[in-house]
Structures are given as C-alpha cells and as structure tokens.
GROMACS .gro file of C-alpha atoms in nm:
model
  406
    1UNK     CA    1   0.006  -4.035  -1.950
    2UNK     CA    2  -0.008  -4.370  -2.129
    3UNK     CA    3   0.314  -4.488  -2.291
    4UNK     CA    4   0.351  -4.805  -2.500
    5UNK     CA    5   0.678  -5.000  -2.513
    6UNK     CA    6   0.787  -5.224  -2.796
    7UNK     CA    7   1.018  -5.525  -2.748
    8UNK     CA    8   1.340  -5.332  -2.812
    9UNK     CA    9   1.280  -5.129  -2.495
   10UNK     CA   10   1.257  -5.436  -2.272
   11UNK     CA   11   1.558  -5.564  -2.079
   12UNK     CA   12   1.783  -5.737  -2.329
   13UNK     CA   13   1.911  -6.094  -2.337
   14UNK     CA   14   2.104  -6.215  -2.036
   15UNK     CA   15   2.119  -5.870  -1.879
   16UNK     CA   16   2.051  -5.753  -1.526
   17UNK     CA   17   2.098  -5.422  -1.354
   18UNK     CA   18   2.383  -5.568  -1.151
   19UNK     CA   19   2.574  -5.695  -1.457
   20UNK     CA   20   2.527  -5.359  -1.632
   21UNK     CA   21   2.667  -5.180  -1.326
   22UNK     CA   22   2.976  -5.400  -1.310
   23UNK     CA   23   3.051  -5.330  -1.676
   24UNK     CA   24   3.100  -4.960  -1.601
   25UNK     CA   25   3.212  -4.962  -1.236
   26UNK     CA   26   3.460  -5.250  -1.234
   27UNK     CA   27   3.747  -5.001  -1.220
   28UNK     CA   28   3.639  -4.865  -0.881
   29UNK     CA   29   3.845  -4.994  -0.590
   30UNK     CA   30   3.649  -4.844  -0.301
   31UNK     CA   31   3.430  -4.552  -0.196
   32UNK     CA   32   3.525  -4.357   0.115
   33UNK     CA   33   3.238  -4.177   0.292
   34UNK     CA   34   3.359  -3.849   0.440
   35UNK     CA   35   3.021  -3.707   0.546
   36UNK     CA   36   2.657  -3.732   0.424
   37UNK     CA   37   2.738  -3.507   0.127
   38UNK     CA   38   3.101  -3.599   0.049
   39UNK     CA   39   3.259  -3.918  -0.081
   40UNK     CA   40   3.608  -3.999  -0.211
   41UNK     CA   41   3.622  -4.238  -0.505
   42UNK     CA   42   3.932  -4.458  -0.533
   43UNK     CA   43   3.999  -4.602  -0.880
   44UNK     CA   44   4.212  -4.902  -0.972
   45UNK     CA   45   4.517  -4.737  -1.131
   46UNK     CA   46   4.493  -4.460  -1.387
   47UNK     CA   47   4.148  -4.419  -1.538
   48UNK     CA   48   4.085  -4.165  -1.813
   49UNK     CA   49   3.713  -4.241  -1.796
   50UNK     CA   50   3.636  -4.213  -1.425
   51UNK     CA   51   3.398  -3.919  -1.463
   52UNK     CA   52   3.211  -4.092  -1.744
   53UNK     CA   53   3.180  -4.410  -1.536
   54UNK     CA   54   3.029  -4.217  -1.248
   55UNK     CA   55   2.772  -4.063  -1.484
   56UNK     CA   56   2.684  -4.391  -1.660
   57UNK     CA   57   2.422  -4.659  -1.595
   58UNK     CA   58   2.484  -4.835  -1.266
   59UNK     CA   59   2.592  -4.517  -1.084
   60UNK     CA   60   2.242  -4.415  -0.985
   61UNK     CA   61   2.179  -4.339  -0.618
   62UNK     CA   62   1.944  -4.585  -0.452
   63UNK     CA   63   1.820  -4.634  -0.097
   64UNK     CA   64   2.057  -4.861   0.096
   65UNK     CA   65   1.786  -4.920   0.357
   66UNK     CA   66   1.535  -5.036   0.095
   67UNK     CA   67   1.793  -5.248  -0.089
   68UNK     CA   68   1.898  -5.425   0.231
   69UNK     CA   69   1.537  -5.480   0.334
   70UNK     CA   70   1.456  -5.641  -0.001
   71UNK     CA   71   1.701  -5.920   0.072
   72UNK     CA   72   1.787  -6.003  -0.289
   73UNK     CA   73   1.842  -5.835  -0.624
   74UNK     CA   74   1.531  -6.001  -0.768
   75UNK     CA   75   1.305  -5.868  -0.491
   76UNK     CA   76   1.469  -5.526  -0.510
   77UNK     CA   77   1.379  -5.507  -0.879
   78UNK     CA   78   1.010  -5.540  -0.791
   79UNK     CA   79   1.014  -5.259  -0.531
   80UNK     CA   80   1.300  -5.019  -0.617
   81UNK     CA   81   1.356  -4.696  -0.424
   82UNK     CA   82   1.582  -4.445  -0.598
   83UNK     CA   83   1.634  -4.072  -0.629
   84UNK     CA   84   1.457  -4.004  -0.958
   85UNK     CA   85   1.158  -3.785  -1.052
   86UNK     CA   86   0.904  -4.072  -1.033
   87UNK     CA   87   0.828  -4.353  -0.789
   88UNK     CA   88   0.693  -4.700  -0.857
   89UNK     CA   89   0.324  -4.751  -0.787
   90UNK     CA   90   0.252  -5.086  -0.947
   91UNK     CA   91   0.382  -5.325  -1.206
   92UNK     CA   92   0.291  -5.657  -1.361
   93UNK     CA   93   0.560  -5.844  -1.553
   94UNK     CA   94   0.527  -5.800  -1.931
   95UNK     CA   95   0.194  -5.616  -1.885
   96UNK     CA   96   0.244  -5.268  -1.740
   97UNK     CA   97   0.442  -5.042  -1.506
   98UNK     CA   98   0.277  -4.749  -1.327
   99UNK     CA   99   0.469  -4.453  -1.186
  100UNK     CA  100   0.366  -4.148  -0.985
  101UNK     CA  101   0.542  -3.812  -0.964
  102UNK     CA  102   0.794  -3.768  -0.683
  103UNK     CA  103   0.718  -3.406  -0.605
  104UNK     CA  104   1.015  -3.375  -0.368
  105UNK     CA  105   1.256  -3.467  -0.648
  106UNK     CA  106   1.583  -3.279  -0.605
  107UNK     CA  107   1.595  -3.178  -0.973
  108UNK     CA  108   1.262  -3.000  -0.984
  109UNK     CA  109   0.895  -3.089  -1.008
  110UNK     CA  110   0.823  -3.367  -1.259
  111UNK     CA  111   0.631  -3.272  -1.572
  112UNK     CA  112   0.364  -3.541  -1.537
  113UNK     CA  113   0.152  -3.651  -1.242
  114UNK     CA  114   0.187  -4.012  -1.346
  115UNK     CA  115   0.309  -4.242  -1.624
  116UNK     CA  116   0.180  -4.582  -1.727
  117UNK     CA  117   0.399  -4.802  -1.944
  118UNK     CA  118   0.204  -5.068  -2.133
  119UNK     CA  119   0.397  -5.356  -2.285
  120UNK     CA  120   0.257  -5.411  -2.636
  121UNK     CA  121   0.483  -5.630  -2.845
  122UNK     CA  122   0.271  -5.609  -3.160
  123UNK     CA  123   0.340  -5.301  -3.372
  124UNK     CA  124  -0.020  -5.285  -3.494
  125UNK     CA  125  -0.150  -5.271  -3.136
  126UNK     CA  126   0.078  -4.979  -3.055
  127UNK     CA  127  -0.008  -4.782  -3.370
  128UNK     CA  128  -0.382  -4.843  -3.334
  129UNK     CA  129  -0.366  -4.737  -2.970
  130UNK     CA  130  -0.202  -4.408  -3.067
  131UNK     CA  131  -0.447  -4.341  -3.351
  132UNK     CA  132  -0.743  -4.418  -3.124
  133UNK     CA  133  -0.623  -4.178  -2.856
  134UNK     CA  134  -0.565  -4.455  -2.602
  135UNK     CA  135  -0.189  -4.398  -2.594
  136UNK     CA  136   0.013  -4.077  -2.581
  137UNK     CA  137   0.353  -4.208  -2.699
  138UNK     CA  138   0.453  -4.534  -2.869
  139UNK     CA  139   0.799  -4.679  -2.932
  140UNK     CA  140   0.972  -4.882  -3.203
  141UNK     CA  141   0.805  -4.729  -3.510
  142UNK     CA  142   0.956  -4.834  -3.846
  143UNK     CA  143   0.953  -4.582  -4.134
  144UNK     CA  144   0.672  -4.757  -4.320
  145UNK     CA  145   0.439  -4.641  -4.040
  146UNK     CA  146   0.549  -4.275  -4.044
  147UNK     CA  147   0.309  -4.152  -4.309
  148UNK     CA  148  -0.003  -4.288  -4.141
  149UNK     CA  149   0.092  -4.116  -3.814
  150UNK     CA  150   0.196  -3.786  -3.972
  151UNK     CA  151  -0.134  -3.758  -4.162
  152UNK     CA  152  -0.293  -3.672  -3.832
  153UNK     CA  153  -0.246  -3.306  -3.739
  154UNK     CA  154  -0.246  -3.392  -3.368
  155UNK     CA  155   0.029  -3.653  -3.399
  156UNK     CA  156   0.398  -3.652  -3.493
  157UNK     CA  157   0.700  -3.881  -3.532
  158UNK     CA  158   1.015  -3.802  -3.334
  159UNK     CA  159   1.349  -3.973  -3.282
  160UNK     CA  160   1.638  -4.091  -3.496
  161UNK     CA  161   1.977  -4.255  -3.456
  162UNK     CA  162   2.079  -4.347  -3.101
  163UNK     CA  163   2.405  -4.443  -2.929
  164UNK     CA  164   2.358  -4.807  -3.019
  165UNK     CA  165   2.495  -5.036  -3.290
  166UNK     CA  166   2.306  -5.326  -3.450
  167UNK     CA  167   2.515  -5.629  -3.540
  168UNK     CA  168   2.511  -6.003  -3.603
  169UNK     CA  169   2.702  -6.230  -3.366
  170UNK     CA  170   2.914  -6.497  -3.537
  171UNK     CA  171   2.974  -6.810  -3.332
  172UNK     CA  172   3.346  -6.879  -3.360
  173UNK     CA  173   3.295  -7.237  -3.235
  174UNK     CA  174   3.077  -7.330  -3.533
  175UNK     CA  175   3.260  -7.565  -3.776
  176UNK     CA  176   3.198  -7.327  -4.069
  177UNK     CA  177   3.212  -6.990  -3.890
  178UNK     CA  178   3.540  -7.072  -3.717
  179UNK     CA  179   3.717  -6.984  -4.042
  180UNK     CA  180   3.784  -6.609  -4.032
  181UNK     CA  181   3.759  -6.592  -4.411
  182UNK     CA  182   3.398  -6.709  -4.399
  183UNK     CA  183   3.317  -6.454  -4.129
  184UNK     CA  184   3.474  -6.176  -4.335
  185UNK     CA  185   3.284  -6.290  -4.644
  186UNK     CA  186   2.954  -6.270  -4.454
  187UNK     CA  187   3.030  -5.905  -4.386
  188UNK     CA  188   3.166  -5.816  -4.731
  189UNK     CA  189   2.854  -5.957  -4.899
  190UNK     CA  190   2.625  -5.701  -4.732
  191UNK     CA  191   2.526  -5.377  -4.904
  192UNK     CA  192   2.449  -5.183  -4.587
  193UNK     CA  193   2.368  -4.865  -4.774
  194UNK     CA  194   2.092  -5.044  -4.967
  195UNK     CA  195   1.950  -5.185  -4.642
  196UNK     CA  196   1.942  -4.843  -4.476
  197UNK     CA  197   1.794  -4.674  -4.782
  198UNK     CA  198   1.530  -4.945  -4.836
  199UNK     CA  199   1.414  -4.998  -4.478
  200UNK     CA  200   1.510  -4.680  -4.293
  201UNK     CA  201   1.464  -4.401  -4.550
  202UNK     CA  202   1.838  -4.340  -4.525
  203UNK     CA  203   1.790  -4.199  -4.173
  204UNK     CA  204   2.055  -4.417  -4.002
  205UNK     CA  205   2.434  -4.386  -4.034
  206UNK     CA  206   2.670  -4.672  -4.107
  207UNK     CA  207   2.966  -4.654  -3.867
  208UNK     CA  208   3.329  -4.689  -3.974
  209UNK     CA  209   3.408  -4.979  -3.743
  210UNK     CA  210   3.258  -5.054  -3.404
  211UNK     CA  211   3.261  -4.692  -3.282
  212UNK     CA  212   3.059  -4.369  -3.278
  213UNK     CA  213   3.167  -4.010  -3.354
  214UNK     CA  214   3.035  -3.910  -3.010
  215UNK     CA  215   3.338  -4.087  -2.855
  216UNK     CA  216   3.522  -3.757  -2.897
  217UNK     CA  217   3.900  -3.783  -2.869
  218UNK     CA  218   3.886  -4.164  -2.867
  219UNK     CA  219   3.702  -4.173  -3.201
  220UNK     CA  220   3.926  -4.294  -3.486
  221UNK     CA  221   3.796  -4.074  -3.765
  222UNK     CA  222   4.014  -4.218  -4.041
  223UNK     CA  223   3.932  -4.581  -3.964
  224UNK     CA  224   3.819  -4.754  -4.287
  225UNK     CA  225   3.451  -4.765  -4.376
  226UNK     CA  226   3.272  -5.099  -4.367
  227UNK     CA  227   3.329  -5.250  -4.710
  228UNK     CA  228   3.076  -5.393  -4.955
  229UNK     CA  229   3.276  -5.616  -5.189
  230UNK     CA  230   3.093  -5.928  -5.313
  231UNK     CA  231   3.383  -6.025  -5.542
  232UNK     CA  232   3.623  -6.028  -5.246
  233UNK     CA  233   3.368  -6.228  -5.049
  234UNK     CA  234   3.365  -6.493  -5.321
  235UNK     CA  235   3.748  -6.505  -5.321
  236UNK     CA  236   3.757  -6.557  -4.945
  237UNK     CA  237   3.497  -6.834  -4.961
  238UNK     CA  238   3.696  -7.008  -5.234
  239UNK     CA  239   4.016  -6.979  -5.031
  240UNK     CA  240   3.833  -7.122  -4.728
  241UNK     CA  241   3.708  -7.411  -4.949
  242UNK     CA  242   3.355  -7.331  -4.851
  243UNK     CA  243   3.126  -7.559  -5.045
  244UNK     CA  244   2.775  -7.449  -4.955
  245UNK     CA  245   2.766  -7.586  -4.602
  246UNK     CA  246   2.456  -7.458  -4.423
  247UNK     CA  247   2.495  -7.167  -4.181
  248UNK     CA  248   2.207  -7.124  -3.937
  249UNK     CA  249   2.067  -6.780  -3.862
  250UNK     CA  250   1.866  -6.786  -3.538
  251UNK     CA  251   1.607  -6.513  -3.572
  252UNK     CA  252   1.342  -6.357  -3.351
  253UNK     CA  253   1.025  -6.211  -3.499
  254UNK     CA  254   1.095  -5.837  -3.508
  255UNK     CA  255   1.238  -5.798  -3.158
  256UNK     CA  256   1.410  -5.508  -3.332
  257UNK     CA  257   1.212  -5.297  -3.581
  258UNK     CA  258   1.259  -5.429  -3.936
  259UNK     CA  259   1.449  -5.730  -3.803
  260UNK     CA  260   1.282  -5.991  -4.025
  261UNK     CA  261   1.287  -5.765  -4.333
  262UNK     CA  262   1.659  -5.702  -4.280
  263UNK     CA  263   1.724  -6.074  -4.242
  264UNK     CA  264   1.539  -6.157  -4.565
  265UNK     CA  265   1.741  -5.899  -4.759
  266UNK     CA  266   2.068  -6.029  -4.615
  267UNK     CA  267   1.980  -6.389  -4.704
  268UNK     CA  268   1.958  -6.287  -5.070
  269UNK     CA  269   2.285  -6.091  -5.055
  270UNK     CA  270   2.461  -6.391  -4.902
  271UNK     CA  271   2.311  -6.625  -5.160
  272UNK     CA  272   2.451  -6.401  -5.435
  273UNK     CA  273   2.809  -6.474  -5.322
  274UNK     CA  274   2.748  -6.845  -5.259
  275UNK     CA  275   2.668  -6.847  -4.887
  276UNK     CA  276   2.400  -7.091  -4.778
  277UNK     CA  277   2.235  -6.922  -4.480
  278UNK     CA  278   1.905  -7.059  -4.349
  279UNK     CA  279   1.675  -6.879  -4.104
  280UNK     CA  280   1.563  -7.065  -3.794
  281UNK     CA  281   1.282  -6.879  -3.619
  282UNK     CA  282   1.312  -6.860  -3.240
  283UNK     CA  283   1.062  -6.754  -2.974
  284UNK     CA  284   1.296  -6.587  -2.723
  285UNK     CA  285   1.660  -6.508  -2.649
  286UNK     CA  286   1.697  -6.818  -2.434
  287UNK     CA  287   1.640  -7.022  -2.748
  288UNK     CA  288   1.861  -6.797  -2.961
  289UNK     CA  289   2.154  -6.833  -2.723
  290UNK     CA  290   2.085  -7.193  -2.622
  291UNK     CA  291   2.397  -7.408  -2.616
  292UNK     CA  292   2.555  -7.500  -2.840
  293UNK     CA  293   2.477  -7.191  -3.046
  294UNK     CA  294   2.657  -7.281  -3.371
  295UNK     CA  295   2.480  -7.000  -3.556
  296UNK     CA  296   2.447  -6.633  -3.644
  297UNK     CA  297   2.213  -6.422  -3.431
  298UNK     CA  298   2.111  -6.057  -3.391
  299UNK     CA  299   2.220  -5.829  -3.112
  300UNK     CA  300   2.254  -5.461  -3.034
  301UNK     CA  301   2.481  -5.277  -2.794
  302UNK     CA  302   2.436  -4.936  -2.631
  303UNK     CA  303   2.733  -4.718  -2.537
  304UNK     CA  304   2.703  -4.693  -2.159
  305UNK     CA  305   2.969  -4.426  -2.180
  306UNK     CA  306   3.133  -4.279  -2.487
  307UNK     CA  307   3.451  -4.478  -2.538
  308UNK     CA  308   3.559  -4.816  -2.672
  309UNK     CA  309   3.561  -4.945  -2.313
  310UNK     CA  310   3.201  -4.833  -2.266
  311UNK     CA  311   3.075  -4.996  -2.584
  312UNK     CA  312   3.232  -5.291  -2.776
  313UNK     CA  313   3.458  -5.388  -2.484
  314UNK     CA  314   3.149  -5.455  -2.271
  315UNK     CA  315   3.041  -5.722  -2.519
  316UNK     CA  316   3.373  -5.864  -2.635
  317UNK     CA  317   3.604  -5.819  -2.336
  318UNK     CA  318   3.678  -6.124  -2.116
  319UNK     CA  319   3.384  -6.039  -1.887
  320UNK     CA  320   3.150  -5.959  -2.175
  321UNK     CA  321   2.851  -6.166  -2.274
  322UNK     CA  322   3.001  -6.321  -2.589
  323UNK     CA  323   3.321  -6.465  -2.439
  324UNK     CA  324   3.194  -6.533  -2.085
  325UNK     CA  325   2.818  -6.590  -2.083
  326UNK     CA  326   2.759  -6.736  -2.429
  327UNK     CA  327   3.110  -6.857  -2.513
  328UNK     CA  328   3.107  -6.785  -2.886
  329UNK     CA  329   3.426  -6.576  -2.922
  330UNK     CA  330   3.770  -6.550  -2.762
  331UNK     CA  331   4.071  -6.343  -2.865
  332UNK     CA  332   4.367  -6.305  -2.630
  333UNK     CA  333   4.520  -6.010  -2.816
  334UNK     CA  334   4.195  -5.816  -2.786
  335UNK     CA  335   4.168  -5.901  -2.416
  336UNK     CA  336   4.528  -5.792  -2.355
  337UNK     CA  337   4.484  -5.464  -2.542
  338UNK     CA  338   4.169  -5.384  -2.348
  339UNK     CA  339   4.345  -5.445  -2.016
  340UNK     CA  340   4.618  -5.206  -2.129
  341UNK     CA  341   4.365  -4.949  -2.245
  342UNK     CA  342   4.202  -4.945  -1.902
  343UNK     CA  343   4.528  -4.822  -1.747
  344UNK     CA  344   4.621  -4.578  -2.025
  345UNK     CA  345   4.543  -4.208  -1.982
  346UNK     CA  346   4.726  -4.027  -2.265
  347UNK     CA  347   4.487  -3.970  -2.560
  348UNK     CA  348   4.739  -4.051  -2.836
  349UNK     CA  349   4.838  -4.377  -2.668
  350UNK     CA  350   4.476  -4.470  -2.614
  351UNK     CA  351   4.394  -4.404  -2.980
  352UNK     CA  352   4.673  -4.636  -3.096
  353UNK     CA  353   4.541  -4.918  -2.878
  354UNK     CA  354   4.180  -4.856  -2.985
  355UNK     CA  355   4.274  -4.864  -3.354
  356UNK     CA  356   4.420  -5.213  -3.317
  357UNK     CA  357   4.118  -5.331  -3.117
  358UNK     CA  358   3.891  -5.206  -3.396
  359UNK     CA  359   4.105  -5.390  -3.653
  360UNK     CA  360   4.062  -5.717  -3.462
  361UNK     CA  361   3.682  -5.677  -3.445
  362UNK     CA  362   3.652  -5.562  -3.805
  363UNK     CA  363   3.889  -5.790  -3.994
  364UNK     CA  364   4.151  -5.989  -3.800
  365UNK     CA  365   3.911  -6.205  -3.598
  366UNK     CA  366   3.556  -6.062  -3.626
  367UNK     CA  367   3.313  -6.167  -3.351
  368UNK     CA  368   3.030  -5.991  -3.532
  369UNK     CA  369   2.908  -5.828  -3.849
  370UNK     CA  370   2.825  -5.461  -3.792
  371UNK     CA  371   2.503  -5.358  -3.968
  372UNK     CA  372   2.428  -4.994  -3.885
  373UNK     CA  373   2.371  -4.750  -3.604
  374UNK     CA  374   2.034  -4.826  -3.445
  375UNK     CA  375   1.736  -4.598  -3.482
  376UNK     CA  376   1.457  -4.536  -3.236
  377UNK     CA  377   1.148  -4.360  -3.363
  378UNK     CA  378   0.839  -4.271  -3.162
  379UNK     CA  379   0.485  -4.176  -3.252
  380UNK     CA  380   0.335  -3.922  -3.012
  381UNK     CA  381   0.069  -3.661  -2.951
  382UNK     CA  382   0.199  -3.318  -3.044
  383UNK     CA  383   0.069  -3.163  -2.723
  384UNK     CA  384   0.270  -3.399  -2.498
  385UNK     CA  385   0.591  -3.212  -2.399
  386UNK     CA  386   0.847  -3.488  -2.443
  387UNK     CA  387   1.138  -3.556  -2.679
  388UNK     CA  388   1.371  -3.858  -2.691
  389UNK     CA  389   1.743  -3.842  -2.628
  390UNK     CA  390   2.032  -4.031  -2.788
  391UNK     CA  391   1.986  -4.351  -2.588
  392UNK     CA  392   1.694  -4.586  -2.528
  393UNK     CA  393   1.640  -4.423  -2.188
  394UNK     CA  394   1.296  -4.267  -2.157
  395UNK     CA  395   1.349  -3.940  -1.971
  396UNK     CA  396   1.026  -3.789  -1.842
  397UNK     CA  397   1.204  -3.575  -1.584
  398UNK     CA  398   1.199  -3.194  -1.568
  399UNK     CA  399   1.524  -3.172  -1.765
  400UNK     CA  400   1.385  -3.328  -2.082
  401UNK     CA  401   1.479  -3.096  -2.369
  402UNK     CA  402   1.112  -3.046  -2.462
  403UNK     CA  403   1.056  -2.885  -2.121
  404UNK     CA  404   1.355  -2.654  -2.119
  405UNK     CA  405   1.270  -2.305  -2.232
  406UNK     CA  406   1.556  -2.104  -2.378
   0.00000   0.00000   0.00000
C-alpha cells in the first residue's frame, strides 16, 4: 500500500524520540525486573497519571540488544527494532519509508503485507497521486480539496479534529512582545470562529483555554472561552503605549494545512486594531527558531496523555521547548504550580491548580495565542480498510477501528 505524508506528519521542530519519552516518563524513578514477564514500576512520589504515562509515547517496548548494538540514538533511528505489527525494510531521509508485515506480531496478523510512506511536501503532488491511482492514502488535505476527491466514487475523505492544538508562540524577550498587554491584544484581535468557518468549513472546535474535553476529570469545563474583543485589544495597546512598532511573524509555507491563508487573515485582523505585524517567510524550523527569535511563530502541540501535564506543560514547563530550548518564555509561578501538580493526586486539588495554570497561559502571562484544535483530514481509496484515530499516529495494525467487526 502506498501512503503519502505531508509536512505536518514529519517529526516536528527540535524534537527527538528521546526528548518525547522524557516528557512523559520523567516521573519514573526506576524499573525493577522481577522475571521476563513481570516488572515493578517505581514512581517519584504520588502520581495520578502513572497509567497514562505508561501507555503514552516513549513507553513502547524496543529491543535492548538492537539498541545497544546501534551505539547511538541517531543510528538506532535508522534501524529500529520494536514490538509493533510492521518492521522496517528500507528508508531514505525525506524520500520514503518502506515497512513489511511482522506476521509474528503479538496483537494479531497485520492487515497489509507492506506499507510504503512517500514524503510529498506539495499538496498538489499528493492529490494528483491519489486521483491517478498511484497512492492509496494521502495526508494533510485542506477542505478546499474535499470536493474534488469526493466526486470520485472510489475515493473518500476521512478524519477530523485531533488531540492537538494550533497556536502562535509569542517571544517574551522581544522589546514589543514583552508587554503582556500587547500579547493579550494580539489574541483579542482574532476572530477564531471566522477563521474556522472560512478555512475549515466549521469542522474544528475552538478550545476554552489550553485544554481538551478528553482530559476527563482534569478538564475545566467552565473555564472562559477564548475572547474576540477588538475594542479591548485597542484599549490594551493604548495602555501599553504601542505606537505601531513592527512585530515580525516568522512563517513557513504551509507546513500546516492552511497555514499561509490563516496568517494572511490574521494580519488583517491585527491591522484593524492597530497592530503592525509583518510576515517574514522562512524555509525551515531552524530559521524560524534561530536566535534571537524576537518574533511570533506557529507551533502545534499533541497531548501525549490526556491531562495538563501531558499537553501544555510539555511545552511551557521548565523542561519544555519554549523555556529551555528556545528561551522565549519563563514564568516561575507556572513552573511552581506544575511541580505541585505532579505530586497531587486528589482530583479537586488538581483541578484548582490546573485552573490557575490555564489563567497564566491565557491571560496573566501568555506564552502563546491559541488558535483552534488541529484537524487532520485524509483522502483515501474506499476499498482500503483504514480509518484515522484522534492523534497524528498512523495505525495500520490489526486493531484499527476499520478492521474491527462488531
């Protein structure tokens, strides 16, 4: 089966498998091996999320022998040996990855004999490949391409909102953006509902704060909705004595679907309240995050597990990419609350801490502007038994919901 990946499915900026693992497993103290089928996990203090951590990214079982033989993380990445339904046959960086079925997979026989991922950054190349019958599934399809795919009786569009939030990073060290009133004004000037209706056919939700309803008991349902208030934005800019100083927006060319279109709409919304934001086109994330940043830039963040600690904390906590790797935001109260949250087990106490952490991100000292929940839409052949889940993971194993017969 031929599968085409768009840029949003490639490994994101500054990420590695090891750093992802540490973001979810940093609360583990040690693992005690009892026998080949039994281990005892020792956590650091109380941990209400231990089970979620052990089911999240980074907890996959891999071959110790193969990892040791590789000699380094970089070499391991080129020849991984895990316990999944497929095994690596061949890959060429930014070109393709070829997998073959692992018929001894513990979870059942894989649905496909083999899978080839082709890296096609251009949307037109992916769509044309699907229409020509050269590809079976393609990723990162914006709504303006839906109709052309659905006209074909043998093709369909699947997907929707995923456990990921799109946002704009605001560099706190920038002379203009350091003023919290300017950062709040940037957010208040945006009509998110209009953006979602215009570019996403109203298929994507707008979260109330940096959280998702799937968090369960740690979701703060009555947290205020993201406000659209251009008059308030103008008041804040006046109070900050903002006088049209240029704010740079470092932008990639549609790394995310509809990225440039969204940016162009936001530029006009900011101009309407008096903000002077100029787009600076970049070629890659190394340029976007090059020091000093002194700019706005796009990012997205997937919930590795369903809790504040598995989502915004990974980005904004003291070990997260914004404070540590890029150095564009720092808030001691937020860091202190997160440390407390890690050791808190009682749901009502956790919710109180999370509410304050959301307030800091949303209004007190915003490191970002939340846009909307991300969407991932796929074009595919109807006769290929595969359906996407709620993350960007591409599950072709025997437990994919398209293969389960009820």
